[in-house]
Coordinates of C-alpha atoms in Angstrom, one line a residue:
Chain A
X91 CA 62.0 166.4 114.0
X92 CA 65.6 166.6 115.1
X93 CA 67.3 163.9 117.1
X94 CA 70.5 164.1 119.3
X95 CA 72.3 161.9 116.8
X96 CA 71.5 164.0 113.8
X97 CA 72.5 167.1 115.6
X98 CA 76.1 166.0 116.0
X99 CA 76.3 166.4 112.2
X100 CA 76.4 169.9 110.6
X101 CA 76.3 170.4 106.9
X102 CA 80.0 171.3 107.2
X103 CA 81.2 168.0 108.8
X104 CA 79.0 166.1 106.3
X105 CA 80.6 168.0 103.5
X106 CA 84.1 167.1 104.6
X107 CA 83.3 163.4 104.9
X108 CA 81.7 163.5 101.5
X109 CA 84.7 165.1 99.9
X110 CA 87.0 162.5 101.4
X111 CA 84.8 159.7 100.1
X112 CA 84.5 161.3 96.6
X113 CA 88.3 161.6 96.4
X114 CA 88.8 158.0 97.5
X115 CA 86.1 156.3 95.3
X116 CA 85.6 158.9 92.6
X117 CA 82.4 160.9 92.4
X118 CA 80.8 158.4 90.0
X119 CA 81.7 155.5 92.2
X120 CA 80.2 157.0 95.4
X121 CA 76.6 156.1 96.4
X122 CA 74.5 157.6 99.1
X123 CA 75.1 154.3 100.9
X124 CA 78.8 154.9 100.9
X125 CA 78.3 158.4 102.3
X126 CA 75.9 157.1 104.9
X127 CA 78.4 154.5 106.1
X128 CA 81.4 156.9 106.1
X129 CA 79.5 159.6 108.0
X130 CA 78.0 157.1 110.4
X131 CA 74.5 158.5 109.9
X132 CA 71.4 157.2 108.1
X133 CA 70.7 158.2 104.5
X134 CA 67.5 160.0 105.7
X135 CA 69.7 162.1 108.0
X136 CA 71.8 163.0 105.1
X137 CA 68.7 164.0 103.1
X138 CA 67.8 166.2 106.0
X139 CA 70.8 168.3 105.1
X140 CA 71.1 168.0 101.3
X141 CA 69.1 166.9 98.3
X142 CA 71.6 164.3 97.3
X143 CA 75.2 163.6 96.4
X144 CA 75.2 166.2 93.5
X145 CA 74.4 169.0 96.0
X146 CA 77.4 167.8 98.1
X147 CA 79.6 167.9 95.0
X148 CA 78.3 171.4 94.2
X149 CA 79.0 172.7 97.7
X150 CA 82.5 171.1 97.7
X151 CA 83.7 172.4 94.4
X152 CA 82.0 175.8 95.1
X153 CA 84.2 176.1 98.2
X154 CA 87.3 175.5 96.1
X155 CA 86.2 177.8 93.3
X156 CA 85.2 180.6 95.7
X157 CA 88.6 180.5 97.3
X158 CA 90.3 180.5 93.9
X159 CA 88.2 183.4 92.4
X160 CA 88.6 185.2 95.7
X161 CA 92.3 185.5 94.9
X162 CA 91.6 187.6 91.9
X163 CA 89.8 190.2 94.0
X164 CA 92.6 190.5 96.5
X165 CA 94.4 193.9 96.5
X166 CA 97.8 192.6 95.3
X167 CA 96.0 190.8 92.4
X168 CA 94.5 194.1 91.3
X169 CA 97.2 196.7 91.6
X170 CA 100.7 197.1 90.2
X171 CA 102.4 195.7 87.1
X172 CA 100.7 192.6 85.5
X173 CA 103.8 190.4 86.1
X174 CA 103.7 191.2 89.8
X175 CA 100.0 190.5 90.0
X176 CA 100.5 187.3 88.2
X177 CA 103.3 186.2 90.5
X178 CA 101.0 187.0 93.5
X179 CA 98.1 185.0 92.0
X180 CA 100.4 182.0 91.3
X181 CA 101.6 182.1 94.9
X182 CA 98.1 182.4 96.3
X183 CA 96.9 179.6 94.1
X184 CA 99.4 177.2 95.7
X185 CA 98.4 178.4 99.2
X186 CA 94.7 177.9 98.5
X187 CA 95.4 174.5 96.9
X188 CA 97.2 173.4 100.1
X189 CA 94.8 175.0 102.5
X190 CA 91.8 173.5 100.7
X191 CA 93.6 170.4 99.5
X192 CA 90.6 167.9 99.5
X193 CA 88.3 170.4 97.9
X194 CA 90.7 171.5 95.2
X195 CA 91.6 167.8 94.5
X196 CA 88.0 167.1 94.0
X197 CA 87.6 170.1 91.7
X198 CA 90.6 169.0 89.6
X199 CA 89.1 165.5 89.2
X200 CA 85.7 166.6 88.0
X201 CA 84.9 165.0 84.7
X202 CA 81.8 166.5 83.2
X203 CA 79.2 163.7 83.5
X204 CA 76.6 165.8 85.4
X205 CA 75.3 169.4 85.2
X206 CA 77.3 170.3 88.3
X207 CA 80.5 168.8 86.9
X208 CA 80.0 170.6 83.6
X209 CA 79.4 173.8 85.6
X210 CA 82.6 173.3 87.6
X211 CA 84.6 172.7 84.5
X212 CA 83.3 175.9 82.9
X213 CA 84.2 177.8 86.1
X214 CA 87.7 176.3 86.0
X215 CA 88.1 177.4 82.4
X216 CA 86.9 180.9 83.3
X217 CA 89.6 181.0 86.1
X218 CA 92.2 179.8 83.6
X219 CA 91.2 182.5 81.2
X220 CA 91.5 185.2 83.8
X221 CA 95.0 184.1 84.7
X222 CA 95.9 183.8 81.0
X223 CA 94.8 187.4 80.5
X224 CA 97.1 188.5 83.2
X225 CA 100.0 186.7 81.5
X226 CA 99.0 188.3 78.2
X227 CA 99.1 191.7 79.9
X228 CA 102.5 191.0 81.4
X229 CA 103.8 189.9 78.0
X230 CA 102.4 193.2 76.5
X231 CA 104.3 195.0 79.2
X232 CA 107.4 193.2 78.0
X233 CA 108.0 191.6 81.4
X234 CA 107.6 188.0 80.5
X235 CA 109.2 186.0 77.7
X236 CA 107.4 186.3 74.3
X237 CA 108.7 183.1 72.9
X238 CA 106.2 180.9 74.7
X239 CA 102.5 181.1 73.6
X240 CA 100.3 182.5 76.4
X241 CA 97.8 179.7 76.4
X242 CA 100.5 177.0 76.4
X243 CA 102.5 178.8 79.2
X244 CA 99.3 179.1 81.3
X245 CA 98.6 175.4 80.8
X246 CA 102.1 174.4 81.9
X247 CA 102.1 176.6 84.9
X248 CA 98.7 175.3 86.0
X249 CA 100.0 171.8 85.4
X250 CA 102.9 172.4 87.7
X251 CA 100.6 173.9 90.4
X252 CA 97.8 171.3 90.0
X253 CA 100.2 168.4 90.2
X254 CA 100.8 169.3 93.9
X255 CA 97.6 167.5 94.8
X256 CA 99.2 164.3 93.6
X257 CA 101.9 164.2 96.2
X258 CA 101.4 166.9 98.9
X259 CA 100.4 165.4 102.2
X260 CA 99.6 167.9 105.1
X261 CA 101.3 165.9 107.8
X262 CA 104.0 164.4 105.5
X263 CA 107.5 165.6 105.5
X264 CA 106.8 168.9 107.2
X265 CA 106.9 170.9 104.0
X266 CA 104.7 173.9 104.5
X267 CA 102.5 175.8 102.1
X268 CA 105.0 178.7 102.1
X269 CA 107.9 176.5 101.1
X270 CA 106.0 174.9 98.2
X271 CA 104.6 178.3 97.1
X272 CA 108.1 179.8 97.1
X273 CA 109.4 176.9 95.0
X274 CA 106.6 177.2 92.5
X275 CA 107.0 181.0 92.1
X276 CA 110.8 180.7 91.8
X277 CA 110.5 177.9 89.2
X278 CA 107.7 179.4 87.2
X279 CA 109.1 182.9 87.0
X280 CA 112.9 182.3 87.4
X281 CA 113.4 178.8 86.0
X282 CA 115.9 176.2 87.1
X283 CA 118.9 177.9 85.6
X284 CA 120.8 180.2 87.9
X285 CA 120.2 183.8 87.0
X286 CA 123.0 185.2 84.9
X287 CA 123.9 181.7 83.7
X288 CA 124.1 180.9 80.0
X289 CA 120.7 180.5 78.4
X290 CA 120.1 178.8 75.0
Chain B
X70 CA 94.3 126.2 65.9
X71 CA 94.5 129.6 64.2
X72 CA 91.5 131.1 62.3
X73 CA 91.5 133.9 59.7
X74 CA 89.6 136.1 62.1
X75 CA 92.1 135.7 64.9
X76 CA 95.0 136.3 62.5
X77 CA 93.9 139.8 61.7
X78 CA 94.8 140.6 65.3
X79 CA 98.4 140.9 66.3
X80 CA 99.5 141.4 69.9
X81 CA 100.4 144.9 68.9
X82 CA 96.9 145.9 67.7
X83 CA 95.3 144.2 70.7
X84 CA 97.6 146.2 73.0
X85 CA 96.6 149.5 71.5
X86 CA 92.9 148.7 71.8
X87 CA 93.5 147.6 75.4
X88 CA 95.3 150.8 76.3
X89 CA 92.5 152.9 74.9
X90 CA 89.9 151.0 76.9
X91 CA 92.0 151.2 80.1
X92 CA 92.4 154.9 79.7
X93 CA 88.7 155.4 79.1
X94 CA 87.3 153.1 81.8
X95 CA 90.2 152.9 84.2
X96 CA 92.2 149.7 84.6
X97 CA 90.1 148.5 87.6
X98 CA 86.9 149.2 85.7
X99 CA 87.9 147.2 82.6
X100 CA 86.8 143.6 82.2
X101 CA 87.9 141.0 79.6
X102 CA 84.4 141.4 78.3
X103 CA 85.0 145.1 77.7
X104 CA 88.3 144.3 75.9
X105 CA 86.6 141.6 73.8
X106 CA 83.9 144.0 72.7
X107 CA 86.3 146.9 71.9
X108 CA 88.6 144.6 70.0
X109 CA 85.8 142.8 68.2
X110 CA 87.2 139.4 69.0
X111 CA 86.2 136.7 71.4
X112 CA 87.7 136.4 74.9
X113 CA 89.3 133.1 73.9
X114 CA 91.0 134.8 71.0
X115 CA 92.4 137.4 73.5
X116 CA 93.6 134.6 75.7
X117 CA 95.4 133.1 72.7
X118 CA 97.6 136.2 72.8
X119 CA 97.9 137.1 76.5
X120 CA 97.2 135.5 79.9
X121 CA 94.8 138.3 80.9
X122 CA 94.3 142.0 81.3
X123 CA 97.2 142.3 83.8
X124 CA 99.6 141.1 81.1
X125 CA 98.2 143.7 78.7
X126 CA 98.8 146.4 81.4
X127 CA 102.3 145.2 81.9
X128 CA 103.1 145.3 78.2
X129 CA 101.6 148.7 77.9
X130 CA 103.4 150.4 80.8
X131 CA 106.6 148.6 79.8
X132 CA 106.5 150.3 76.5
X133 CA 106.2 153.7 78.2
X134 CA 108.9 152.9 80.7
X135 CA 111.3 151.5 78.1
X136 CA 111.0 154.7 76.1
X137 CA 111.5 156.8 79.2
X138 CA 114.5 154.9 80.5
X139 CA 115.9 154.7 77.0
X140 CA 116.3 158.5 77.1
X141 CA 118.8 158.2 79.9
X142 CA 121.0 156.1 77.7
X143 CA 121.0 158.5 74.8
X144 CA 124.3 160.1 74.1
X145 CA 123.2 163.7 75.0
X146 CA 121.9 162.4 78.3
X147 CA 125.3 161.0 79.2
X148 CA 127.9 163.5 78.1
X149 CA 128.4 167.2 78.9
X150 CA 127.5 169.3 81.9
X151 CA 124.7 168.0 84.1
X152 CA 122.5 171.0 83.4
X153 CA 122.7 170.4 79.6
X154 CA 122.0 166.7 80.1
X155 CA 119.1 167.6 82.3
X156 CA 117.7 170.0 79.7
X157 CA 118.1 167.3 77.1
X158 CA 116.3 164.7 79.3
X159 CA 113.4 167.1 80.0
X160 CA 113.0 167.8 76.3
X161 CA 113.0 164.1 75.4
X162 CA 110.5 163.3 78.2
X163 CA 108.0 165.7 76.6
X164 CA 108.7 164.2 73.1
X165 CA 108.3 160.6 74.4
X166 CA 105.1 161.6 76.3
X167 CA 103.6 163.0 73.1
X168 CA 104.8 160.2 70.8
X169 CA 103.5 157.5 73.2
X170 CA 100.6 159.5 74.6
X171 CA 98.2 156.7 75.4
X172 CA 100.9 154.5 76.9
X173 CA 102.4 157.3 79.1
X174 CA 98.8 158.4 80.1
X175 CA 98.2 154.8 81.3
X176 CA 101.5 154.7 83.2
X177 CA 100.7 158.0 85.0
X178 CA 97.3 156.7 86.1
X179 CA 98.5 153.5 87.6
X180 CA 97.4 153.3 91.2
X181 CA 99.1 150.3 92.8
X182 CA 96.3 147.8 93.4
X183 CA 98.1 144.9 91.6
X184 CA 101.6 143.5 91.4
X185 CA 102.1 145.0 88.0
X186 CA 100.8 148.4 89.1
X187 CA 103.1 148.4 92.1
X188 CA 106.0 147.4 89.9
X189 CA 105.2 150.2 87.5
X190 CA 105.0 152.7 90.3
X191 CA 108.4 151.5 91.6
X192 CA 109.9 151.9 88.1
X193 CA 108.4 155.4 87.8
X194 CA 110.0 156.3 91.2
X195 CA 113.3 155.0 89.9
X196 CA 113.1 157.2 86.8
X197 CA 112.3 160.2 89.0
X198 CA 115.3 159.4 91.2
X199 CA 117.6 159.3 88.2
X200 CA 116.4 162.7 87.0
X201 CA 116.6 164.1 90.5
X202 CA 120.3 163.0 90.7
X203 CA 120.9 164.9 87.5
X204 CA 119.4 168.0 89.0
X205 CA 121.5 167.5 92.1
X206 CA 124.6 167.2 90.0
X207 CA 123.7 170.4 88.1
X208 CA 123.2 172.2 91.5
X209 CA 126.6 170.9 92.6
X210 CA 128.1 172.4 89.4
X211 CA 126.5 175.7 90.4
X212 CA 124.4 175.8 87.2
X213 CA 120.9 175.6 88.7
X214 CA 119.4 177.7 91.5
X215 CA 120.2 176.4 95.0
X216 CA 117.2 178.0 96.7
X217 CA 114.7 175.2 95.6
X218 CA 115.1 171.8 97.2
X219 CA 116.0 169.2 94.6
X220 CA 113.2 166.7 95.4
X221 CA 110.6 169.5 95.3
X222 CA 112.0 171.0 92.1
X223 CA 111.9 167.6 90.4
X224 CA 108.3 167.0 91.5
X225 CA 107.2 170.4 90.1
X226 CA 109.0 169.9 86.8
X227 CA 107.6 166.4 86.4
X228 CA 104.2 167.9 87.4
X229 CA 104.5 170.3 84.5
X230 CA 105.5 167.7 82.0
X231 CA 103.0 165.0 83.1
X232 CA 100.1 167.5 83.0
X233 CA 100.5 167.5 79.2
X234 CA 98.5 164.2 79.1
X235 CA 95.5 166.0 80.4
X236 CA 95.1 168.4 77.5
X237 CA 97.3 167.4 74.6
X238 CA 95.4 166.0 71.7
X239 CA 97.4 164.8 68.6
X240 CA 95.0 166.2 66.1
X241 CA 94.0 169.2 68.1
X242 CA 95.1 172.6 67.4
X243 CA 98.1 171.6 65.4
X244 CA 100.6 172.1 68.2
X245 CA 103.5 169.8 67.6
X246 CA 105.7 167.8 70.1
X247 CA 108.5 170.2 69.2
X248 CA 106.6 173.3 70.2
X249 CA 105.4 171.8 73.5
X250 CA 108.9 170.5 74.3
X251 CA 110.4 174.0 73.5
X252 CA 107.9 175.6 75.8
X253 CA 108.5 173.2 78.7
X254 CA 112.3 173.6 78.4
X255 CA 112.0 177.4 78.2
X256 CA 109.7 177.6 81.2
X257 CA 111.4 175.0 83.4
X258 CA 114.9 176.3 82.8
X259 CA 114.4 180.0 82.0
X260 CA 111.1 180.8 83.8
X261 CA 108.4 183.2 82.7
X262 CA 110.3 186.4 83.5
X263 CA 112.2 187.9 80.7
X264 CA 115.9 187.3 81.1
X265 CA 117.6 190.3 82.5
X266 CA 114.3 191.5 84.1
X267 CA 114.1 192.3 87.8
X268 CA 113.9 189.2 90.0
X269 CA 112.6 189.2 93.6

């Protein structure tokens, strides 16, 4: 059944090509024909690996979701004061976003037209809820400001983090994941104003 | 030349229908046929008002850009310490974004495939530069933290603000422009951590 040509393609390399094409053309705008051309293999070879483009989407967003949910099980996300755990989670979110840039980009662009997309949106909402709970706990501890509603604060911090996919380019200006993660943590937790400066 | 039917449509109402359709289908995915159906008038009636869909796009993004650049000419954006002016500009950006939600949404989704889109991107970059200069000035005054690079901080704050178009719905949960603007200013300038709390 197998041919030399097909063997050069693993499910992993096919997935990375598919994610690139989905991000370029949009998931709705991508056909199996597009994937076949981009991968340089026949459609039947693709069907040897996966049942269709929706399976590729599911695998791709699963990779991003698994990495994101994985953060919540890491030791520093589970022990210590809620505000420290939250800060850790925010830092790791930025690191995961940059390490898995195409996968997280795809996840953030999911719209909800298919079963897989709706499932991905639900998982994203679940992740948001988990982080919002951490923020709520930190507010309960008196460690974060109480004048911003938790749900709104979560949305704004996620907005800041997620916007990174719009401009971050791995081989761009040499800015590393660490530098971006530091900046996000400093802004989200400390704000722009110099500590000790007047605050309205 | 004019008919009663055509007269019920002003360039303004046509524009608001076009913006809605552009946001729903994407600018590239919108044809004059789509606009004609959504507006309930013939294509030739549309051509009576505008030269084509690119003119509608230009008018729509111009409206958003004019409002945004207008902020920079407002008195509180021009007088006082840079950090105060910056805070004022951030607050007003949120207010403009919410007041002109469909127009700013369209502006933020522009991709650069046509002359008008490239012009809009260039204007957005110019606006970003103006705000970045204000942040640089505030850093020079010693009023904002110096440990986050200006360009990066600007991107992250804009990311936070621009993300509002993804979830804000005017008739949603009753959250007003004021509440959202307050939250953005408090987060961007003060951060999540309670003032006076320990900072790493």
